[in-house]
Amino acid sequence: MPQECGEPVFREPWEAQAFAMALALHARGLFTWPEWAATLSDEIKRAQAAGDPDTGETYYRHWLNALERLVAEKGVASAETLTRYQEAWDHAADRTPHGAPIELRPDDFK
Amino acid sequence: MATHEHDHDHDHDHGSELSEMQLRVRALETVLTEKGYVDPAALDAIVETYETKIGPRNGARVVAKAWTDPAFKQALLDDASKAIGTLGRVGDHLIAVENTPQQHNIVVCTLCSCYPWEMLGLPPVWYKAAPYRSRAVKDPRGVLADLGVTLPKETGIRVWDSTAETRFLVLPMRPAGTEGWSEEQLAAIVTRDSMIGTGLPQAQP
């Protein structure tokens, strides 16, 4: 079976981080598996409707969309908060020499 | 050095870049960590566990035990989560379905990709892909044929659609030519695909 071998579990580290965050939040009781499955399948449907080929390659993008949505719906972090942190991380990356670990500092927030 | 071709933003010449997905994951993880919802070390442990410790071998050992221990097999078919619990393993919301000469079982999640992670590790890419999710229900025999699995005409195929509350583990038929094999030898031929129902274990000499 060709699909038995050589198949990466995660293609990029961010996929693994997104996967682990969902498991950790579920373990903490932030959402149930039925809630998770409903949100994830809705994100997959949306992506398909928007032209995503849904071949499994983009799976963790849908996964992260579902995660961000549930985190907002549960009142943990709004989309605005997440955007503010994304911009801060972008700023941190800009000022970090290539190859050095990127770390977030308070002055990365505008 | 081609550095100066990218001079639209002089800061970037000496800085680092994070992709959109990296930014989103880092932002989410930072917020969740600050609010005490996740612990970065615990996240790393989860990833490591799923990448290295949990995989289809957990399921394979369960299948091998069922092949050699009729009482365990019956317990597994009666209540898979409970039977697997007696082995000290976790298999939440799990139902084991047995392949027989009359019925072959194949598992799919048409909605997303619910999957018995604890038994099989993480799902393969094709399991998460739309073609498998939609075709497995409509044309299971065709899907199996594409994967190189041909069943006798008289064998029916039952498709099990996973949900968040119910996951399925296929108990494949023990291949001929494995008489007298130990559990370890048997576990080695139980492939991930054979426990999804898209493959058959083969006895190798």
mmCIF file of C-alpha atoms in Angstrom:
data_model
loop_
_atom_site.group_PDB
_atom_site.id
_atom_site.type_symbol
_atom_site.label_atom_id
_atom_site.label_comp_id
_atom_site.label_asym_id
_atom_site.label_seq_id
_atom_site.Cartn_x
_atom_site.Cartn_y
_atom_site.Cartn_z
ATOM 1 C CA MET A 1 0.000 0.000 0.000
ATOM 2 C CA PRO A 2 1.679 3.229 -1.067
ATOM 3 C CA GLN A 3 -0.146 5.254 1.582
ATOM 4 C CA GLU A 4 1.306 3.111 4.350
ATOM 5 C CA CYS A 5 4.737 4.622 4.105
ATOM 6 C CA GLY A 6 6.465 7.949 4.002
ATOM 7 C CA GLU A 7 3.467 9.996 4.934
ATOM 8 C CA PRO A 8 4.234 12.892 7.247
ATOM 9 C CA VAL A 9 2.065 13.146 10.302
ATOM 10 C CA PHE A 10 2.336 16.926 10.240
ATOM 11 C CA ARG A 11 3.677 18.744 7.222
ATOM 12 C CA GLU A 12 4.740 21.826 9.186
ATOM 13 C CA PRO A 13 5.263 22.528 12.890
ATOM 14 C CA TRP A 14 2.314 24.942 13.054
ATOM 15 C CA GLU A 15 -0.019 22.078 12.138
ATOM 16 C CA ALA A 16 1.218 20.102 15.144
ATOM 17 C CA GLN A 17 0.775 23.133 17.422
ATOM 18 C CA ALA A 18 -2.776 23.687 16.189
ATOM 19 C CA PHE A 19 -3.580 20.007 16.689
ATOM 20 C CA ALA A 20 -2.195 20.023 20.242
ATOM 21 C CA MET A 21 -4.054 23.199 21.216
ATOM 22 C CA ALA A 22 -7.394 21.642 20.276
ATOM 23 C CA LEU A 23 -6.645 18.546 22.370
ATOM 24 C CA ALA A 24 -5.506 20.668 25.323
ATOM 25 C CA LEU A 25 -8.594 22.915 25.185
ATOM 26 C CA HIS A 26 -10.872 19.894 24.940
ATOM 27 C CA ALA A 27 -9.136 18.265 27.918
ATOM 28 C CA ARG A 28 -9.723 21.490 29.832
ATOM 29 C CA GLY A 29 -13.426 21.305 28.990
ATOM 30 C CA LEU A 30 -13.626 24.403 26.779
ATOM 31 C CA PHE A 31 -15.625 22.436 24.225
ATOM 32 C CA THR A 32 -16.986 18.913 23.683
ATOM 33 C CA TRP A 33 -16.045 16.666 20.753
ATOM 34 C CA PRO A 34 -19.503 17.051 19.203
ATOM 35 C CA GLU A 35 -19.051 20.854 19.315
ATOM 36 C CA TRP A 36 -15.607 20.462 17.806
ATOM 37 C CA ALA A 37 -16.769 18.124 15.039
ATOM 38 C CA ALA A 38 -19.682 20.414 14.176
ATOM 39 C CA THR A 39 -17.426 23.475 13.956
ATOM 40 C CA LEU A 40 -14.712 21.695 11.988
ATOM 41 C CA SER A 41 -17.128 20.175 9.498
ATOM 42 C CA ASP A 42 -18.734 23.597 9.056
ATOM 43 C CA GLU A 43 -15.319 25.149 8.336
ATOM 44 C CA ILE A 44 -14.606 22.400 5.808
ATOM 45 C CA LYS A 45 -17.954 23.032 4.105
ATOM 46 C CA ARG A 46 -17.272 26.767 3.973
ATOM 47 C CA ALA A 47 -13.835 26.205 2.485
ATOM 48 C CA GLN A 48 -15.256 23.829 -0.117
ATOM 49 C CA ALA A 49 -17.881 26.404 -1.020
ATOM 50 C CA ALA A 50 -15.081 28.958 -1.421
ATOM 51 C CA GLY A 51 -13.208 26.687 -3.824
ATOM 52 C CA ASP A 52 -10.912 24.712 -1.541
ATOM 53 C CA PRO A 53 -10.162 21.375 -3.237
ATOM 54 C CA ASP A 54 -10.461 19.659 0.182
ATOM 55 C CA THR A 55 -7.797 17.119 -0.617
ATOM 56 C CA GLY A 56 -6.560 16.780 2.943
ATOM 57 C CA GLU A 57 -3.577 19.060 2.286
ATOM 58 C CA THR A 58 -5.393 22.088 3.654
ATOM 59 C CA TYR A 59 -6.951 20.160 6.527
ATOM 60 C CA TYR A 60 -5.089 21.920 9.320
ATOM 61 C CA ARG A 61 -6.087 25.320 7.895
ATOM 62 C CA HIS A 62 -9.708 24.312 8.490
ATOM 63 C CA TRP A 63 -8.638 22.973 11.872
ATOM 64 C CA LEU A 64 -7.122 26.335 12.869
ATOM 65 C CA ASN A 65 -10.182 28.219 11.578
ATOM 66 C CA ALA A 66 -12.379 26.019 13.768
ATOM 67 C CA LEU A 67 -10.101 26.550 16.744
ATOM 68 C CA GLU A 68 -10.076 30.351 16.407
ATOM 69 C CA ARG A 69 -13.828 30.370 15.976
ATOM 70 C CA LEU A 70 -14.513 28.266 19.085
ATOM 71 C CA VAL A 71 -12.061 30.299 21.158
ATOM 72 C CA ALA A 72 -13.971 33.457 20.129
ATOM 73 C CA GLU A 73 -17.408 31.888 20.638
ATOM 74 C CA LYS A 74 -16.440 30.712 24.115
ATOM 75 C CA GLY A 75 -15.349 34.227 25.021
ATOM 76 C CA VAL A 76 -11.680 33.330 25.513
ATOM 77 C CA ALA A 77 -10.224 35.600 22.842
ATOM 78 C CA SER A 78 -11.987 37.726 20.241
ATOM 79 C CA ALA A 79 -10.917 37.911 16.610
ATOM 80 C CA GLU A 80 -9.658 41.467 17.331
ATOM 81 C CA THR A 81 -7.440 40.215 20.157
ATOM 82 C CA LEU A 82 -6.006 37.500 17.951
ATOM 83 C CA THR A 83 -5.286 40.034 15.192
ATOM 84 C CA ARG A 84 -3.490 42.300 17.669
ATOM 85 C CA TYR A 85 -1.269 39.392 18.751
ATOM 86 C CA GLN A 86 -0.628 38.376 15.141
ATOM 87 C CA GLU A 87 0.556 41.905 14.347
ATOM 88 C CA ALA A 88 2.779 41.859 17.416
ATOM 89 C CA TRP A 89 4.346 38.550 16.319
ATOM 90 C CA ASP A 90 4.846 39.986 12.822
ATOM 91 C CA HIS A 91 6.636 42.976 14.362
ATOM 92 C CA ALA A 92 8.761 40.633 16.502
ATOM 93 C CA ALA A 93 9.745 38.668 13.387
ATOM 94 C CA ASP A 94 10.736 41.843 11.534
ATOM 95 C CA ARG A 95 13.175 42.969 14.199
ATOM 96 C CA THR A 96 14.675 39.513 14.814
ATOM 97 C CA PRO A 97 17.839 38.708 12.831
ATOM 98 C CA HIS A 98 17.326 35.842 10.433
ATOM 99 C CA GLY A 99 18.012 32.524 12.135
ATOM 100 C CA ALA A 100 17.633 33.801 15.693
ATOM 101 C CA PRO A 101 14.686 32.612 17.795
ATOM 102 C CA ILE A 102 11.732 34.968 17.499
ATOM 103 C CA GLU A 103 10.403 36.116 20.844
ATOM 104 C CA LEU A 104 7.550 38.426 21.679
ATOM 105 C CA ARG A 105 8.261 41.568 23.743
ATOM 106 C CA PRO A 106 5.807 44.080 25.186
ATOM 107 C CA ASP A 107 7.028 46.760 22.755
ATOM 108 C CA ASP A 108 5.956 44.606 19.798
ATOM 109 C CA PHE A 109 2.399 45.655 20.572
ATOM 110 C CA LYS A 110 1.511 49.008 19.030
ATOM 111 C CA MET B 1 23.709 37.612 -2.957
ATOM 112 C CA ALA B 2 20.230 38.421 -4.113
ATOM 113 C CA THR B 3 19.251 40.201 -0.915
ATOM 114 C CA HIS B 4 18.810 43.595 -2.537
ATOM 115 C CA GLU B 5 16.205 42.353 -4.936
ATOM 116 C CA HIS B 6 13.848 42.425 -1.973
ATOM 117 C CA ASP B 7 14.392 46.067 -1.101
ATOM 118 C CA HIS B 8 10.713 47.024 -0.892
ATOM 119 C CA ASP B 9 11.080 47.025 2.880
ATOM 120 C CA HIS B 10 14.587 47.485 4.189
ATOM 121 C CA ASP B 11 13.664 46.027 7.593
ATOM 122 C CA HIS B 12 12.967 42.644 6.009
ATOM 123 C CA ASP B 13 16.463 42.308 4.604
ATOM 124 C CA HIS B 14 17.847 41.593 8.037
ATOM 125 C CA GLY B 15 14.758 40.377 9.837
ATOM 126 C CA SER B 16 12.794 37.143 9.962
ATOM 127 C CA GLU B 17 9.553 36.135 8.333
ATOM 128 C CA LEU B 18 6.625 34.188 9.750
ATOM 129 C CA SER B 19 3.944 32.852 7.436
ATOM 130 C CA GLU B 20 0.310 33.766 7.962
ATOM 131 C CA MET B 21 -0.364 30.365 9.509
ATOM 132 C CA GLN B 22 2.662 30.622 11.807
ATOM 133 C CA LEU B 23 1.518 34.076 12.942
ATOM 134 C CA ARG B 24 -1.989 32.841 13.664
ATOM 135 C CA VAL B 25 -0.808 29.806 15.611
ATOM 136 C CA ARG B 26 1.721 31.803 17.620
ATOM 137 C CA ALA B 27 -0.859 34.502 18.393
ATOM 138 C CA LEU B 28 -3.416 31.944 19.537
ATOM 139 C CA GLU B 29 -0.905 30.039 21.638
ATOM 140 C CA THR B 30 0.325 33.255 23.302
ATOM 141 C CA VAL B 31 -3.174 34.392 24.201
ATOM 142 C CA LEU B 32 -4.189 30.961 25.500
ATOM 143 C CA THR B 33 -0.982 30.671 27.520
ATOM 144 C CA GLU B 34 -1.408 34.147 29.045
ATOM 145 C CA LYS B 35 -4.955 33.301 30.033
ATOM 146 C CA GLY B 36 -3.859 30.004 31.535
ATOM 147 C CA TYR B 37 -5.748 27.783 29.083
ATOM 148 C CA VAL B 38 -2.705 25.959 27.749
ATOM 149 C CA ASP B 39 0.842 25.275 28.867
ATOM 150 C CA PRO B 40 3.424 25.331 26.031
ATOM 151 C CA ALA B 41 5.340 22.420 27.582
ATOM 152 C CA ALA B 42 2.142 20.355 27.719
ATOM 153 C CA LEU B 43 1.473 21.175 24.043
ATOM 154 C CA ASP B 44 4.937 19.935 23.100
ATOM 155 C CA ALA B 45 4.267 16.752 25.068
ATOM 156 C CA ILE B 46 1.007 16.172 23.181
ATOM 157 C CA VAL B 47 2.754 16.593 19.833
ATOM 158 C CA GLU B 48 5.581 14.282 20.818
ATOM 159 C CA THR B 49 3.170 11.634 22.036
ATOM 160 C CA TYR B 50 1.201 11.634 18.813
ATOM 161 C CA GLU B 51 4.270 11.779 16.595
ATOM 162 C CA THR B 52 6.233 9.042 18.288
ATOM 163 C CA LYS B 53 4.285 7.045 20.846
ATOM 164 C CA ILE B 54 0.762 6.690 19.520
ATOM 165 C CA GLY B 55 0.309 5.099 16.190
ATOM 166 C CA PRO B 56 -1.424 2.212 14.525
ATOM 167 C CA ARG B 57 0.620 -0.202 16.675
ATOM 168 C CA ASN B 58 -1.804 0.309 19.578
ATOM 169 C CA GLY B 59 -4.677 -0.881 17.410
ATOM 170 C CA ALA B 60 -2.558 -3.668 15.908
ATOM 171 C CA ARG B 61 -1.860 -5.122 19.344
ATOM 172 C CA VAL B 62 -5.569 -5.088 20.139
ATOM 173 C CA VAL B 63 -6.354 -6.928 16.893
ATOM 174 C CA ALA B 64 -3.594 -9.496 17.486
ATOM 175 C CA LYS B 65 -4.933 -10.179 20.966
ATOM 176 C CA ALA B 66 -8.449 -10.638 19.610
ATOM 177 C CA TRP B 67 -7.099 -13.148 17.060
ATOM 178 C CA THR B 68 -5.468 -15.264 19.741
ATOM 179 C CA ASP B 69 -7.837 -14.863 22.694
ATOM 180 C CA PRO B 70 -11.503 -15.700 21.949
ATOM 181 C CA ALA B 71 -12.719 -14.316 25.295
ATOM 182 C CA PHE B 72 -10.994 -10.994 24.622
ATOM 183 C CA LYS B 73 -12.393 -10.928 21.096
ATOM 184 C CA GLN B 74 -15.935 -11.359 22.399
ATOM 185 C CA ALA B 75 -15.367 -8.649 25.017
ATOM 186 C CA LEU B 76 -13.990 -6.353 22.319
ATOM 187 C CA LEU B 77 -17.039 -6.830 20.100
ATOM 188 C CA ASP B 78 -19.382 -6.388 23.084
ATOM 189 C CA ASP B 79 -17.793 -3.187 24.388
ATOM 190 C CA ALA B 80 -14.566 -2.114 22.735
ATOM 191 C CA SER B 81 -13.799 0.804 25.060
ATOM 192 C CA LYS B 82 -14.166 -1.431 28.108
ATOM 193 C CA ALA B 83 -12.150 -4.316 26.644
ATOM 194 C CA ILE B 84 -9.326 -1.988 25.634
ATOM 195 C CA GLY B 85 -9.458 -0.467 29.107
ATOM 196 C CA THR B 86 -8.611 -3.899 30.563
ATOM 197 C CA LEU B 87 -5.338 -3.725 28.586
ATOM 198 C CA GLY B 88 -4.539 -0.426 30.273
ATOM 199 C CA ARG B 89 -5.190 1.530 27.106
ATOM 200 C CA VAL B 90 -7.669 4.231 26.223
ATOM 201 C CA GLY B 91 -10.095 3.939 23.342
ATOM 202 C CA ASP B 92 -12.948 6.325 23.959
ATOM 203 C CA HIS B 93 -16.327 5.924 22.240
ATOM 204 C CA LEU B 94 -14.995 2.971 20.324
ATOM 205 C CA ILE B 95 -16.913 0.205 18.571
ATOM 206 C CA ALA B 96 -15.109 -2.754 17.035
ATOM 207 C CA VAL B 97 -16.641 -4.222 13.885
ATOM 208 C CA GLU B 98 -15.608 -7.674 12.729
ATOM 209 C CA ASN B 99 -14.855 -8.630 9.153
ATOM 210 C CA THR B 100 -16.279 -11.994 8.137
ATOM 211 C CA PRO B 101 -16.516 -13.859 4.837
ATOM 212 C CA GLN B 102 -20.048 -12.405 4.582
ATOM 213 C CA GLN B 103 -19.302 -8.813 5.593
ATOM 214 C CA HIS B 104 -16.350 -6.481 5.125
ATOM 215 C CA ASN B 105 -16.331 -3.239 7.103
ATOM 216 C CA ILE B 106 -14.933 0.088 6.044
ATOM 217 C CA VAL B 107 -14.754 3.256 8.132
ATOM 218 C CA VAL B 108 -15.169 6.831 6.983
ATOM 219 C CA CYS B 109 -16.058 10.183 8.481
ATOM 220 C CA THR B 110 -18.183 11.947 5.917
ATOM 221 C CA LEU B 111 -18.437 15.184 7.915
ATOM 222 C CA CYS B 112 -14.885 15.885 8.947
ATOM 223 C CA SER B 113 -12.397 13.270 10.013
ATOM 224 C CA CYS B 114 -13.368 11.682 13.302
ATOM 225 C CA TYR B 115 -10.915 8.878 13.843
ATOM 226 C CA PRO B 116 -9.849 6.551 16.684
ATOM 227 C CA TRP B 117 -6.641 8.478 17.410
ATOM 228 C CA GLU B 118 -5.715 6.473 20.477
ATOM 229 C CA MET B 119 -5.749 3.255 18.471
ATOM 230 C CA LEU B 120 -4.467 4.377 15.078
ATOM 231 C CA GLY B 121 -2.519 7.587 15.655
ATOM 232 C CA LEU B 122 -3.300 10.477 13.322
ATOM 233 C CA PRO B 123 -5.388 9.939 10.210
ATOM 234 C CA PRO B 124 -3.687 9.700 6.817
ATOM 235 C CA VAL B 125 -4.178 12.562 4.365
ATOM 236 C CA TRP B 126 -6.477 10.578 2.058
ATOM 237 C CA TYR B 127 -8.827 9.804 4.975
ATOM 238 C CA LYS B 128 -9.322 13.553 5.454
ATOM 239 C CA ALA B 129 -9.783 14.242 1.756
ATOM 240 C CA ALA B 130 -13.150 14.863 0.114
ATOM 241 C CA PRO B 131 -12.826 12.123 -2.549
ATOM 242 C CA TYR B 132 -12.548 9.373 0.058
ATOM 243 C CA ARG B 133 -15.134 10.927 2.384
ATOM 244 C CA SER B 134 -17.762 11.124 -0.325
ATOM 245 C CA ARG B 135 -16.903 8.071 -2.424
ATOM 246 C CA ALA B 136 -16.504 5.552 0.384
ATOM 247 C CA VAL B 137 -20.232 5.756 1.053
ATOM 248 C CA LYS B 138 -21.426 5.749 -2.571
ATOM 249 C CA ASP B 139 -18.978 3.289 -4.041
ATOM 250 C CA PRO B 140 -17.056 1.398 -1.369
ATOM 251 C CA ARG B 141 -16.201 -1.462 -3.728
ATOM 252 C CA GLY B 142 -14.703 0.995 -6.202
ATOM 253 C CA VAL B 143 -12.674 2.706 -3.462
ATOM 254 C CA LEU B 144 -11.378 -0.655 -2.287
ATOM 255 C CA ALA B 145 -10.506 -1.696 -5.848
ATOM 256 C CA ASP B 146 -8.513 1.543 -6.293
ATOM 257 C CA LEU B 147 -6.595 0.646 -3.150
ATOM 258 C CA GLY B 148 -5.863 -2.813 -4.505
ATOM 259 C CA VAL B 149 -8.385 -4.639 -2.348
ATOM 260 C CA THR B 150 -10.651 -7.041 -4.193
ATOM 261 C CA LEU B 151 -13.282 -8.891 -2.214
ATOM 262 C CA PRO B 152 -15.252 -11.940 -3.277
ATOM 263 C CA LYS B 153 -18.583 -10.997 -4.876
ATOM 264 C CA GLU B 154 -20.528 -12.673 -2.085
ATOM 265 C CA THR B 155 -18.885 -10.488 0.569
ATOM 266 C CA GLY B 156 -21.083 -7.540 1.447
ATOM 267 C CA ILE B 157 -19.538 -4.198 2.396
ATOM 268 C CA ARG B 158 -20.803 -2.170 5.299
ATOM 269 C CA VAL B 159 -19.692 1.457 5.605
ATOM 270 C CA TRP B 160 -19.493 2.938 9.088
ATOM 271 C CA ASP B 161 -19.697 6.710 9.330
ATOM 272 C CA SER B 162 -17.767 7.996 12.350
ATOM 273 C CA THR B 163 -18.984 10.813 14.506
ATOM 274 C CA ALA B 164 -17.506 12.720 17.409
ATOM 275 C CA GLU B 165 -19.279 10.284 19.715
ATOM 276 C CA THR B 166 -18.641 7.009 17.922
ATOM 277 C CA ARG B 167 -15.441 5.809 16.324
ATOM 278 C CA PHE B 168 -14.908 2.455 14.690
ATOM 279 C CA LEU B 169 -12.075 -0.023 14.650
ATOM 280 C CA VAL B 170 -12.238 -2.746 12.033
ATOM 281 C CA LEU B 171 -11.261 -6.186 13.277
ATOM 282 C CA PRO B 172 -9.846 -7.771 10.123
ATOM 283 C CA MET B 173 -9.939 -11.496 9.445
ATOM 284 C CA ARG B 174 -6.841 -13.363 10.511
ATOM 285 C CA PRO B 175 -5.089 -14.399 7.307
ATOM 286 C CA ALA B 176 -4.502 -18.059 6.523
ATOM 287 C CA GLY B 177 -0.965 -19.224 7.064
ATOM 288 C CA THR B 178 -0.560 -17.552 10.449
ATOM 289 C CA GLU B 179 -1.356 -20.589 12.582
ATOM 290 C CA GLY B 180 0.820 -20.790 15.655
ATOM 291 C CA TRP B 181 2.080 -17.200 15.336
ATOM 292 C CA SER B 182 2.689 -15.212 18.519
ATOM 293 C CA GLU B 183 0.750 -12.053 19.301
ATOM 294 C CA GLU B 184 3.830 -9.990 18.434
ATOM 295 C CA GLN B 185 4.207 -11.668 15.035
ATOM 296 C CA LEU B 186 0.527 -11.161 14.340
ATOM 297 C CA ALA B 187 0.554 -7.516 15.442
ATOM 298 C CA ALA B 188 3.348 -6.855 12.946
ATOM 299 C CA ILE B 189 1.121 -7.695 9.966
ATOM 300 C CA VAL B 190 -1.896 -5.672 11.120
ATOM 301 C CA THR B 191 -1.652 -2.510 9.051
ATOM 302 C CA ARG B 192 -3.353 0.783 9.786
ATOM 303 C CA ASP B 193 -5.389 0.451 6.591
ATOM 304 C CA SER B 194 -6.629 -2.997 7.586
ATOM 305 C CA MET B 195 -8.124 -1.420 10.734
ATOM 306 C CA ILE B 196 -9.830 1.291 8.656
ATOM 307 C CA GLY B 197 -11.075 -1.429 6.318
ATOM 308 C CA THR B 198 -9.191 -0.159 3.276
ATOM 309 C CA GLY B 199 -6.582 -2.888 3.397
ATOM 310 C CA LEU B 200 -6.180 -6.546 4.333
ATOM 311 C CA PRO B 201 -3.463 -8.016 6.526
ATOM 312 C CA GLN B 202 -1.165 -10.283 4.547
ATOM 313 C CA ALA B 203 0.684 -13.256 5.954
ATOM 314 C CA GLN B 204 4.272 -12.921 4.823
ATOM 315 C CA PRO B 205 6.560 -15.924 4.852
#
